[in-house]
C-alpha positions as a LaTeX table, in Angstrom:
\begin{tabular}{lrrr}
\hline
Residue & $x$ (\AA) & $y$ (\AA) & $z$ (\AA) \\
\hline
Unk1 & 100.44 & $-33.80$ & $-4.88$ \\
Unk2 & 100.39 & $-37.53$ & $-5.43$ \\
Unk3 & 99.91 & $-38.09$ & $-1.71$ \\
Unk4 & 96.81 & $-35.91$ & $-1.72$ \\
Unk5 & 95.35 & $-37.86$ & $-4.66$ \\
Unk6 & 96.14 & $-41.19$ & $-3.02$ \\
Unk7 & 94.66 & $-39.94$ & 0.26 \\
Unk8 & 91.52 & $-38.81$ & $-1.54$ \\
Unk9 & 91.19 & $-42.17$ & $-3.27$ \\
Unk10 & 91.67 & $-44.01$ & 0.02 \\
Unk11 & 89.04 & $-41.83$ & 1.71 \\
Unk12 & 86.62 & $-42.45$ & $-1.16$ \\
Unk13 & 87.30 & $-46.19$ & $-1.01$ \\
Unk14 & 86.78 & $-46.38$ & 2.76 \\
Unk15 & 83.64 & $-44.25$ & 2.53 \\
Unk16 & 82.28 & $-46.53$ & $-0.19$ \\
Unk17 & 83.11 & $-49.66$ & 1.83 \\
Unk18 & 81.60 & $-48.16$ & 4.98 \\
Unk19 & 78.35 & $-47.37$ & 3.19 \\
Unk20 & 78.31 & $-50.82$ & 1.62 \\
Unk21 & 78.82 & $-52.50$ & 4.99 \\
Unk22 & 76.17 & $-50.26$ & 6.58 \\
Unk23 & 73.66 & $-51.22$ & 3.87 \\
Unk24 & 74.42 & $-54.91$ & 4.36 \\
Unk25 & 73.97 & $-54.51$ & 8.10 \\
Unk26 & 70.60 & $-52.80$ & 7.54 \\
Unk27 & 69.55 & $-55.59$ & 5.16 \\
Unk28 & 70.52 & $-58.20$ & 7.75 \\
Unk29 & 68.56 & $-56.38$ & 10.46 \\
Unk30 & 65.53 & $-56.13$ & 8.15 \\
Unk31 & 65.79 & $-59.85$ & 7.33 \\
Unk32 & 65.98 & $-60.71$ & 11.05 \\
Unk33 & 62.91 & $-58.55$ & 11.72 \\
Unk34 & 61.00 & $-60.29$ & 8.93 \\
Unk35 & 62.07 & $-63.69$ & 10.26 \\
Unk36 & 60.78 & $-62.81$ & 13.73 \\
Unk37 & 57.49 & $-61.61$ & 12.20 \\
Unk38 & 57.13 & $-64.89$ & 10.32 \\
Unk39 & 57.96 & $-66.89$ & 13.45 \\
Unk40 & 55.31 & $-65.04$ & 15.46 \\
Unk41 & 52.74 & $-65.65$ & 12.70 \\
Unk42 & 53.66 & $-69.34$ & 12.74 \\
Unk43 & 53.14 & $-69.47$ & 16.51 \\
Unk44 & 49.69 & $-67.92$ & 16.08 \\
Unk45 & 48.86 & $-70.45$ & 13.36 \\
Unk46 & 50.09 & $-73.34$ & 15.53 \\
Unk47 & 47.88 & $-72.14$ & 18.38 \\
Unk48 & 44.90 & $-71.87$ & 16.04 \\
Unk49 & 45.64 & $-75.37$ & 14.72 \\
Unk50 & 45.81 & $-76.78$ & 18.24 \\
Unk51 & 42.52 & $-75.06$ & 19.08 \\
Unk52 & 40.96 & $-76.45$ & 15.91 \\
Unk53 & 42.19 & $-79.94$ & 16.76 \\
Unk54 & 40.68 & $-79.74$ & 20.23 \\
Unk55 & 37.44 & $-78.38$ & 18.73 \\
Unk56 & 37.37 & $-81.29$ & 16.26 \\
Unk57 & 37.93 & $-83.78$ & 19.09 \\
Unk58 & 35.10 & $-82.15$ & 21.03 \\
Unk59 & 32.85 & $-82.35$ & 17.96 \\
Unk60 & 33.63 & $-86.07$ & 17.56 \\
Unk61 & 32.70 & $-86.61$ & 21.21 \\
Unk62 & 29.44 & $-84.75$ & 20.69 \\
Unk63 & 28.66 & $-86.81$ & 17.57 \\
Unk64 & 29.31 & $-90.02$ & 19.52 \\
Unk65 & 27.07 & $-88.80$ & 22.32 \\
Unk66 & 24.33 & $-87.85$ & 19.84 \\
Unk67 & 24.58 & $-91.25$ & 18.18 \\
Unk68 & 24.20 & $-92.92$ & 21.55 \\
Unk69 & 21.17 & $-90.74$ & 22.36 \\
Unk70 & 19.64 & $-91.58$ & 18.96 \\
Unk71 & 20.07 & $-95.29$ & 19.56 \\
Unk72 & 18.55 & $-94.91$ & 23.04 \\
Unk73 & 15.58 & $-93.05$ & 21.53 \\
Unk74 & 15.16 & $-95.76$ & 18.89 \\
Unk75 & 15.25 & $-98.38$ & 21.62 \\
Unk76 & 12.61 & $-96.50$ & 23.65 \\
Unk77 & 10.42 & $-96.10$ & 20.55 \\
Unk78 & 10.71 & $-99.83$ & 19.90 \\
Unk79 & 9.68 & $-100.60$ & 23.48 \\
Unk80 & 6.72 & $-98.19$ & 23.26 \\
Unk81 & 5.53 & $-99.72$ & 19.98 \\
Unk82 & 5.71 & $-103.21$ & 21.41 \\
Unk83 & 3.46 & $-102.23$ & 24.33 \\
\hline
\end{tabular}
């Protein structure tokens, strides 16, 4: 009779430990999935940042070009006024 009780307790213990380990494994898998989601979002943000940086560089170039055109126009206006 004692062997049956001990066997039942051992089965309950191993069942409990198995479920506990299974839950931990599921939590680890969920955490890994969330990490990969965050990493992919970071990659998207990095790409957007790089695109924004190149857009900003392009805007600076356009501003420089516009400034040069403005100075050329001012120069032409000055020459026309002097004539």
